[in-house]
Short mmCIF file of C-alpha atoms in Angstrom, two decimals:
data_model
loop_
_atom_site.label_atom_id
_atom_site.label_comp_id
_atom_site.label_asym_id
_atom_site.label_seq_id
_atom_site.Cartn_x
_atom_site.Cartn_y
_atom_site.Cartn_z
CA MET A 1 0.00 0.00 0.00
CA PRO A 2 1.62 3.31 -1.07
CA VAL A 3 2.23 5.88 1.67
CA ASP A 4 3.77 9.35 1.51
CA ASN A 5 6.14 8.61 4.42
CA PRO A 6 7.55 5.12 3.73
CA GLU A 7 10.65 5.84 5.82
CA ASP A 8 8.48 6.29 8.94
CA LEU A 9 6.68 3.03 8.24
CA GLU A 10 9.96 1.20 7.74
CA GLN A 11 11.39 2.71 10.91
CA TYR A 12 8.30 1.70 12.88
CA SER A 13 8.62 -1.89 11.64
CA THR A 14 12.21 -2.08 12.95
CA GLU A 15 11.48 -0.87 16.49
CA VAL A 16 12.02 -3.47 19.20
CA ALA A 17 8.42 -3.32 20.46
CA THR A 18 7.10 -3.77 16.92
CA ARG A 19 9.38 -6.75 16.40
CA TYR A 20 8.00 -8.47 19.48
CA LEU A 21 4.40 -7.73 18.50
CA THR A 22 4.99 -8.92 14.94
CA THR A 23 6.59 -12.20 15.96
CA MET A 24 3.83 -12.95 18.46
CA PHE A 25 0.99 -12.40 15.99
CA ALA A 26 0.94 -16.17 15.40
CA PHE A 27 -0.20 -16.78 18.98
CA PRO A 28 -3.91 -15.97 18.44
CA VAL A 29 -4.06 -18.40 15.52
CA GLN A 30 -2.47 -21.13 17.61
CA ILE A 31 -5.01 -20.42 20.35
CA PHE A 32 -7.92 -20.75 17.88
CA PHE A 33 -6.56 -24.06 16.59
CA THR A 34 -6.29 -25.24 20.20
CA ILE A 35 -9.91 -24.25 20.82
CA SER A 36 -10.97 -26.20 17.69
CA GLY A 37 -9.27 -29.34 18.97
CA LEU A 38 -10.74 -28.91 22.45
CA LEU A 39 -14.31 -28.50 21.18
CA LEU A 40 -13.98 -31.46 18.81
CA MET A 41 -12.82 -33.76 21.61
CA VAL A 42 -15.40 -32.51 24.14
CA ASN A 43 -18.29 -33.00 21.69
CA PHE A 44 -17.01 -36.43 20.64
CA LEU A 45 -16.68 -37.69 24.22
CA ARG A 46 -20.09 -36.26 25.08
CA ASP A 47 -21.64 -38.18 22.18
CA ILE A 48 -19.77 -41.35 23.17
CA ASN A 49 -20.99 -40.96 26.75
CA ARG A 50 -24.58 -40.66 25.57
CA LYS A 51 -24.41 -43.41 22.96
CA PRO A 52 -21.33 -45.69 23.15
CA ASN A 53 -22.16 -47.43 19.87
CA LEU A 54 -21.94 -44.63 17.34
CA GLU A 55 -23.91 -44.89 14.12
CA ALA A 56 -22.07 -45.64 10.89
CA GLY A 57 -22.66 -42.15 9.53
CA TYR A 58 -21.53 -40.26 12.63
CA PHE A 59 -18.20 -39.06 11.27
CA ARG A 60 -19.65 -38.37 7.82
CA SER A 61 -22.36 -36.17 9.35
CA LYS A 62 -19.68 -34.24 11.27
CA ILE A 63 -17.89 -33.45 8.00
CA VAL A 64 -21.10 -32.47 6.20
CA ASN A 65 -22.17 -30.15 9.03
CA ARG A 66 -18.73 -28.54 9.04
CA LEU A 67 -18.86 -27.86 5.30
CA ILE A 68 -22.37 -26.43 5.56
CA ARG A 69 -21.11 -24.12 8.30
CA LEU A 70 -18.04 -22.93 6.38
CA LEU A 71 -18.66 -22.91 2.66
CA PRO A 72 -21.75 -20.80 1.78
CA VAL A 73 -20.46 -17.45 3.11
CA TYR A 74 -16.89 -18.19 2.03
CA TYR A 75 -17.85 -19.19 -1.51
CA PHE A 76 -20.16 -16.18 -1.85
CA PHE A 77 -17.41 -13.66 -1.14
CA LEU A 78 -14.88 -15.69 -3.13
CA LEU A 79 -17.25 -15.45 -6.08
CA ALA A 80 -17.62 -11.71 -5.50
CA ALA A 81 -13.84 -11.26 -5.57
CA THR A 82 -13.43 -13.42 -8.68
CA VAL A 83 -16.27 -12.32 -10.96
CA GLY A 84 -16.08 -8.56 -10.50
CA ALA A 85 -13.20 -6.34 -9.48
CA ILE A 86 -15.62 -3.72 -8.22
CA LEU A 87 -19.20 -3.83 -6.99
CA PRO A 88 -21.92 -2.23 -9.15
CA GLY A 89 -22.25 1.47 -8.42
CA VAL A 90 -18.76 1.77 -6.91
CA GLU A 91 -16.09 3.62 -8.87
CA LEU A 92 -12.57 2.29 -9.10
CA GLY A 93 -10.44 4.64 -7.02
CA LEU A 94 -6.80 5.65 -7.37
CA LEU A 95 -5.66 2.61 -5.37
CA GLY A 96 -8.34 0.33 -6.80
CA TYR A 97 -6.05 -1.49 -9.20
CA THR A 98 -3.62 -2.45 -6.44
CA VAL A 99 -6.21 -3.71 -3.95
CA LEU A 100 -9.12 -4.90 -6.14
CA VAL A 101 -8.17 -5.55 -9.77
CA ARG A 102 -5.00 -7.43 -8.87
CA GLU A 103 -6.95 -9.55 -6.39
CA GLN A 104 -9.43 -10.40 -9.14
CA GLN A 105 -6.64 -11.43 -11.53
CA ILE A 106 -5.12 -13.74 -8.92
CA CYS A 107 -8.50 -15.25 -8.03
CA ARG A 108 -9.33 -15.95 -11.67
CA SER A 109 -6.17 -18.07 -11.85
CA ASN A 110 -6.16 -19.74 -8.42
CA TRP A 111 -9.81 -19.77 -7.32
CA TRP A 112 -9.84 -23.57 -7.34
CA THR A 113 -7.30 -23.77 -4.48
CA ASN A 114 -9.81 -21.89 -2.32
CA VAL A 115 -12.71 -24.07 -3.45
CA LEU A 116 -10.73 -27.18 -2.49
CA MET A 117 -9.63 -25.48 0.76
CA ILE A 118 -5.92 -26.03 0.06
CA ASN A 119 -4.87 -22.39 -0.45
CA ASN A 120 -2.89 -22.49 2.80
CA LEU A 121 -0.34 -24.91 1.34
CA PRO A 122 2.89 -23.36 -0.04
CA PHE A 123 2.68 -24.94 -3.49
CA TYR A 124 1.27 -21.87 -5.29
CA GLU A 125 2.99 -18.50 -5.47
CA ASP A 126 -0.11 -16.28 -5.53
CA GLN A 127 -3.00 -16.56 -3.08
CA CYS A 128 -6.58 -15.63 -3.83
CA PHE A 129 -8.42 -14.32 -0.77
CA CYS A 130 -5.24 -14.44 1.33
CA HIS A 131 -6.96 -14.65 4.70
CA GLY A 132 -8.86 -17.75 3.57
CA TRP A 133 -5.73 -19.77 4.38
CA TYR A 134 -6.97 -20.12 7.97
CA LEU A 135 -10.22 -21.78 6.87
CA GLY A 136 -8.29 -24.28 4.77
CA ALA A 137 -5.88 -25.08 7.60
CA ASP A 138 -8.70 -25.37 10.14
CA LEU A 139 -10.67 -27.77 7.92
CA GLN A 140 -7.59 -29.91 7.29
CA LEU A 141 -6.87 -30.13 11.02
CA PHE A 142 -10.54 -30.91 11.66
CA LEU A 143 -10.38 -33.84 9.22
CA LEU A 144 -7.16 -35.06 10.83
CA GLY A 145 -8.82 -34.79 14.24
CA LEU A 146 -11.83 -36.80 13.08
CA LEU A 147 -9.53 -39.47 11.67
CA MET A 148 -7.73 -39.64 15.00
CA LEU A 149 -10.99 -39.85 16.96
CA TRP A 150 -12.21 -42.63 14.68
CA ALA A 151 -8.97 -44.53 15.34
CA ILE A 152 -9.36 -44.02 19.10
CA TRP A 153 -12.98 -45.19 18.93
CA LYS A 154 -12.00 -48.29 16.95
CA PHE A 155 -8.75 -49.02 18.79
CA PRO A 156 -8.92 -47.47 22.30
CA ARG A 157 -5.64 -49.01 23.39
CA ALA A 158 -3.80 -47.15 20.62
CA ALA A 159 -4.81 -43.70 21.93
CA LYS A 160 -1.55 -42.98 23.75
CA VAL A 161 0.52 -44.11 20.77
CA LEU A 162 -1.48 -41.86 18.45
CA PHE A 163 -1.13 -38.81 20.69
CA TRP A 164 2.60 -39.33 21.21
CA GLY A 165 3.16 -40.08 17.52
CA LEU A 166 1.37 -36.96 16.30
CA GLY A 167 3.09 -34.93 19.00
CA VAL A 168 6.50 -35.97 17.70
CA VAL A 169 5.43 -35.35 14.09
CA SER A 170 4.18 -31.86 14.99
CA ILE A 171 7.65 -30.99 16.30
CA VAL A 172 9.72 -32.68 13.60
CA ILE A 173 7.96 -31.31 10.49
CA PRO A 174 8.42 -27.55 11.15
CA ALA A 175 11.96 -28.21 12.43
CA VAL A 176 12.88 -29.97 9.17
CA ILE A 177 11.36 -27.15 7.09
CA LEU A 178 13.24 -24.51 9.08
CA TYR A 179 16.52 -26.38 8.69
CA ARG A 180 16.05 -27.17 4.99
CA ASN A 181 15.04 -23.64 3.97
CA GLY A 182 17.27 -21.76 6.41
CA ILE A 183 14.30 -19.85 7.85
CA GLU A 184 14.35 -18.06 11.22
CA SER A 185 12.21 -19.37 14.06
CA VAL A 186 10.20 -16.11 14.05
CA MET A 187 9.10 -13.76 11.29
CA THR A 188 11.89 -11.20 10.78
CA THR A 189 10.73 -9.59 7.53
CA ARG A 190 10.50 -5.82 7.23
CA HIS A 191 7.40 -4.09 5.89
CA SER A 192 9.11 -3.16 2.62
CA GLN A 193 9.70 -6.85 1.96
CA THR A 194 6.09 -7.95 2.47
CA PRO A 195 3.82 -6.72 -0.32
CA PHE A 196 0.20 -7.84 -0.58
CA LEU A 197 -0.58 -9.01 2.96
CA PHE A 198 2.62 -11.04 3.46
CA MET A 199 1.65 -13.27 0.54
CA TYR A 200 5.26 -13.73 -0.53
CA ASP A 201 6.86 -13.93 2.91
CA GLU A 202 8.69 -17.26 3.20
CA TRP A 203 8.12 -17.69 6.94
CA VAL A 204 4.38 -17.03 6.58
CA ARG A 205 3.94 -19.40 3.63
CA GLU A 206 6.25 -22.20 4.77
CA ILE A 207 5.80 -22.16 8.57
CA TYR A 208 2.76 -20.11 9.62
CA GLN A 209 0.02 -21.21 7.22
CA PRO A 210 0.41 -24.96 6.50
CA SER A 211 -1.85 -27.16 8.62
CA TYR A 212 0.90 -29.73 9.21
CA ASN A 213 2.89 -27.07 11.09
CA ASN A 214 -0.07 -26.38 13.40
CA ILE A 215 -0.76 -29.96 14.46
CA ASN A 216 0.77 -29.21 17.87
CA SER A 217 -1.95 -26.64 18.65
CA PHE A 218 -4.75 -28.98 17.59
CA ILE A 219 -3.32 -31.95 19.50
CA GLY A 220 -2.97 -29.75 22.59
CA GLY A 221 -6.66 -28.88 22.31
CA LEU A 222 -7.63 -32.55 21.95
CA ILE A 223 -5.67 -33.43 25.09
CA ALA A 224 -7.19 -30.52 27.03
CA GLY A 225 -10.66 -31.61 25.90
CA TYR A 226 -10.01 -35.16 27.06
CA LEU A 227 -8.80 -33.97 30.47
CA TYR A 228 -11.86 -31.70 30.77
CA HIS A 229 -14.17 -34.67 30.16
CA GLN A 230 -12.35 -36.79 32.73
CA ILE A 231 -12.41 -34.00 35.34
CA LYS A 232 -16.08 -33.25 34.71
CA HIS A 233 -17.09 -36.87 35.30
CA ASN A 234 -14.83 -37.23 38.36
CA LYS A 235 -12.60 -39.77 36.64
CA LEU A 236 -9.39 -37.81 37.13
CA ASN A 237 -7.79 -35.69 39.83
CA LEU A 238 -4.90 -33.76 38.34
CA ASN A 239 -3.86 -32.43 41.73
CA ASN A 240 -2.31 -35.84 42.34
CA SER A 241 -0.42 -35.79 39.04
CA TRP A 242 3.35 -35.28 39.31
CA LEU A 243 3.57 -34.16 35.65
CA TYR A 244 0.71 -31.66 35.94
CA ASN A 245 2.06 -30.07 39.13
CA HIS A 246 5.53 -29.68 37.66
CA MET A 247 4.15 -28.24 34.42
CA LEU A 248 2.30 -25.62 36.45
CA LYS A 249 5.63 -24.55 37.93
CA ILE A 250 7.72 -24.43 34.76
CA ALA A 251 5.19 -23.47 32.05
CA THR A 252 5.26 -19.70 32.66
CA PRO A 253 9.09 -19.41 33.00
CA LEU A 254 9.58 -21.45 29.81
CA PHE A 255 7.02 -19.34 27.96
CA VAL A 256 8.80 -16.13 29.01
CA LEU A 257 12.12 -17.71 28.03
CA SER A 258 10.74 -18.44 24.55
CA ILE A 259 9.82 -14.76 24.06
CA LEU A 260 12.82 -12.92 25.54
CA PRO A 261 15.41 -13.77 22.84
CA ILE A 262 13.19 -12.74 19.89
CA ASN A 263 15.13 -9.53 19.17
CA LEU A 264 18.36 -11.52 18.77
CA PHE A 265 17.06 -12.92 15.48
CA PHE A 266 16.91 -9.36 14.09
CA THR A 267 20.32 -8.24 15.35
CA HIS A 268 22.54 -11.36 15.36
CA ASN A 269 23.30 -14.35 13.19
CA VAL A 270 21.92 -17.14 15.34
CA SER A 271 23.20 -20.65 14.63
CA GLN A 272 20.91 -23.13 12.91
CA TRP A 273 20.70 -25.31 16.03
CA GLY A 274 19.83 -22.28 18.13
CA ILE A 275 17.03 -21.45 15.68
CA LEU A 276 15.66 -25.00 15.85
CA LEU A 277 15.72 -25.13 19.65
CA HIS A 278 14.05 -21.73 19.94
CA SER A 279 11.42 -22.67 17.38
CA ILE A 280 10.44 -25.79 19.32
CA LEU A 281 10.17 -23.79 22.54
CA HIS A 282 8.49 -20.75 20.97
CA ARG A 283 5.85 -22.70 19.01
CA ASN A 284 4.91 -25.13 21.77
CA MET A 285 5.02 -23.21 25.03
CA VAL A 286 2.13 -20.95 24.03
CA VAL A 287 0.06 -24.10 23.40
CA VAL A 288 1.07 -25.51 26.79
CA MET A 289 0.17 -22.22 28.49
CA VAL A 290 -3.25 -22.07 26.81
CA CYS A 291 -4.06 -25.70 27.64
CA MET A 292 -2.95 -25.28 31.26
CA GLY A 293 -5.13 -22.18 31.46
CA TYR A 294 -8.16 -24.10 30.18
CA ILE A 295 -7.58 -26.90 32.68
CA LYS A 296 -7.30 -24.42 35.56
CA CYS A 297 -10.59 -22.83 34.45
CA PHE A 298 -12.27 -26.24 34.34
CA GLN A 299 -11.22 -26.89 37.92
CA SER A 300 -12.31 -23.49 39.23
CA PRO A 301 -15.77 -22.01 39.92
CA LYS A 302 -17.20 -19.85 37.15
CA GLY A 303 -15.87 -16.30 37.61
CA TRP A 304 -16.82 -12.96 36.05
CA ALA A 305 -14.77 -13.61 32.90
CA ARG A 306 -16.53 -16.88 32.11
CA ARG A 307 -19.92 -15.34 32.91
CA LEU A 308 -19.14 -12.48 30.52
CA LEU A 309 -18.06 -14.83 27.73
CA SER A 310 -21.25 -16.88 28.14
CA SER A 311 -23.52 -13.81 28.17
CA ARG A 312 -26.05 -13.18 25.41
CA VAL A 313 -24.06 -10.26 23.98
CA MET A 314 -20.88 -12.31 23.63
CA THR A 315 -22.64 -15.38 22.22
CA THR A 316 -24.37 -13.16 19.63
CA MET A 317 -21.04 -11.60 18.63
CA GLY A 318 -19.59 -15.09 18.47
CA LYS A 319 -22.21 -16.09 15.91
CA LEU A 320 -21.21 -13.10 13.77
CA CYS A 321 -17.47 -13.76 14.04
CA TYR A 322 -17.26 -16.10 11.07
CA SER A 323 -19.05 -13.83 8.60
CA SER A 324 -17.08 -10.88 9.93
CA TYR A 325 -13.79 -12.71 9.39
CA VAL A 326 -14.61 -13.78 5.85
CA LEU A 327 -15.64 -10.32 4.65
CA HIS A 328 -13.25 -8.08 6.60
CA THR A 329 -10.37 -8.15 4.08
CA LEU A 330 -12.69 -7.35 1.18
CA LEU A 331 -14.10 -4.51 3.27
CA ILE A 332 -10.60 -3.15 3.88
CA ARG A 333 -9.92 -3.24 0.13
CA TYR A 334 -12.98 -1.10 -0.57
CA ILE A 335 -11.99 1.34 2.17
CA VAL A 336 -8.54 1.66 0.60
CA ASN A 337 -10.12 2.00 -2.85
CA ASN A 338 -11.82 5.20 -1.66
CA SER A 339 -8.62 6.55 -0.10
CA PRO A 340 -6.29 9.14 -1.68
CA ALA A 341 -3.42 7.98 -3.88
CA LEU A 342 -0.90 8.29 -1.08
CA LEU A 343 -1.83 7.46 2.49
CA HIS A 344 -0.01 8.87 5.50
CA PHE A 345 1.20 6.29 7.98
CA SER A 346 0.95 6.80 11.73
CA ALA A 347 0.45 4.32 14.54
CA GLY A 348 -2.63 6.23 15.71
CA ASP A 349 -4.26 6.16 12.27
CA VAL A 350 -3.59 2.44 11.95
CA THR A 351 -5.22 1.83 15.34
CA VAL A 352 -8.28 3.90 14.41
CA LEU A 353 -8.56 2.16 11.02
CA THR A 354 -8.29 -1.25 12.67
CA LEU A 355 -11.00 -0.51 15.23
CA ALA A 356 -13.25 1.02 12.57
CA THR A 357 -12.79 -1.99 10.32
CA VAL A 358 -13.63 -4.42 13.12
CA GLY A 359 -16.77 -2.47 14.00
CA LEU A 360 -17.86 -2.09 10.38
CA SER A 361 -17.18 -5.78 9.70
CA TYR A 362 -19.57 -6.74 12.49
CA VAL A 363 -22.22 -4.36 11.15
CA VAL A 364 -21.97 -5.77 7.61
CA SER A 365 -21.87 -9.34 8.95
CA VAL A 366 -25.40 -9.01 10.39
CA PRO A 367 -27.23 -9.12 7.02
CA VAL A 368 -24.72 -11.70 5.74
CA TYR A 369 -25.45 -13.94 8.71
CA LEU A 370 -29.22 -13.49 8.44
CA THR A 371 -29.46 -13.99 4.66
CA ILE A 372 -26.76 -16.59 3.94
CA GLU A 373 -25.22 -18.32 6.93
CA GLN A 374 -28.20 -18.84 9.23
CA PRO A 375 -30.81 -19.95 6.62
CA ILE A 376 -28.47 -22.54 5.08
CA SER A 377 -27.04 -23.90 8.33
#
């Protein structure tokens, strides 16, 4: 996006605080993948508890319901981005070619990767609907989770082997990719090197987006969901667990230790083995912290935070989250289309634009939810 003060933007991207914020932007995504795994396991164990002998079509119905939930809104806005560069009645602005026409050209070539939900994989240079990578990764992890639950249902004694096996795989795969490609353990790219929403950033495409590099988050959620079920039905008392009590003591220090050295990757040439060790710590300790937090919540009485999250206002906003996420990037493109040729960068303006976009996305998501998502689902 062209600005009239690129040197200020570049300087801002190299500040220490910005570096830490940039490298930790993967944490929310890891948390969401953890939540997906937790909910899948909790719902599965609840169904097993109600009806031990699952019907033959149980897993198939889970997949169908998931697709009905995801695809209508996503395909609608994908079609809007592919068929027309600009909506009827809207003029193409000075920045319209950069943010709208180019998107249309990419989508007309690679739309099928979005339809098949594989646009998160690093086998294609250009991405249509860049933010749709998360939906592809989430669906792939969901299918992997269902396959694992089916295996546990069929072969209960193999559960520990499956969990340990996938845990090892989730550590080895990103480590091998980092070593083979010579990538840092955190994203160190400057703003000037990341055109078009980080589409061409190697760390984002090779490490951040692929589902196989996020298996650790999903597996962590599955384990937390299993422990929740056991605690809820008084089948497990973690207070007597040596491993759990020691993890409570070391989880926070290890998490802090994984964050502190981040700036070194911008200022020093860290050895390849140092990068690998930090990557393992950095990518997994946030998952451990989140899972430990969930378990502590399960064991504690419902406080004000949980009451707030379960309130009608929050549950309503939760229903609008998906539509808001799908359309927010397209909304930003139209906002930029109506902007002057050169924008002026400032941290305050970016904050205001971000808050305005979030609010406007929720407003626009209301008719989308009522006319597309809710009637179909």
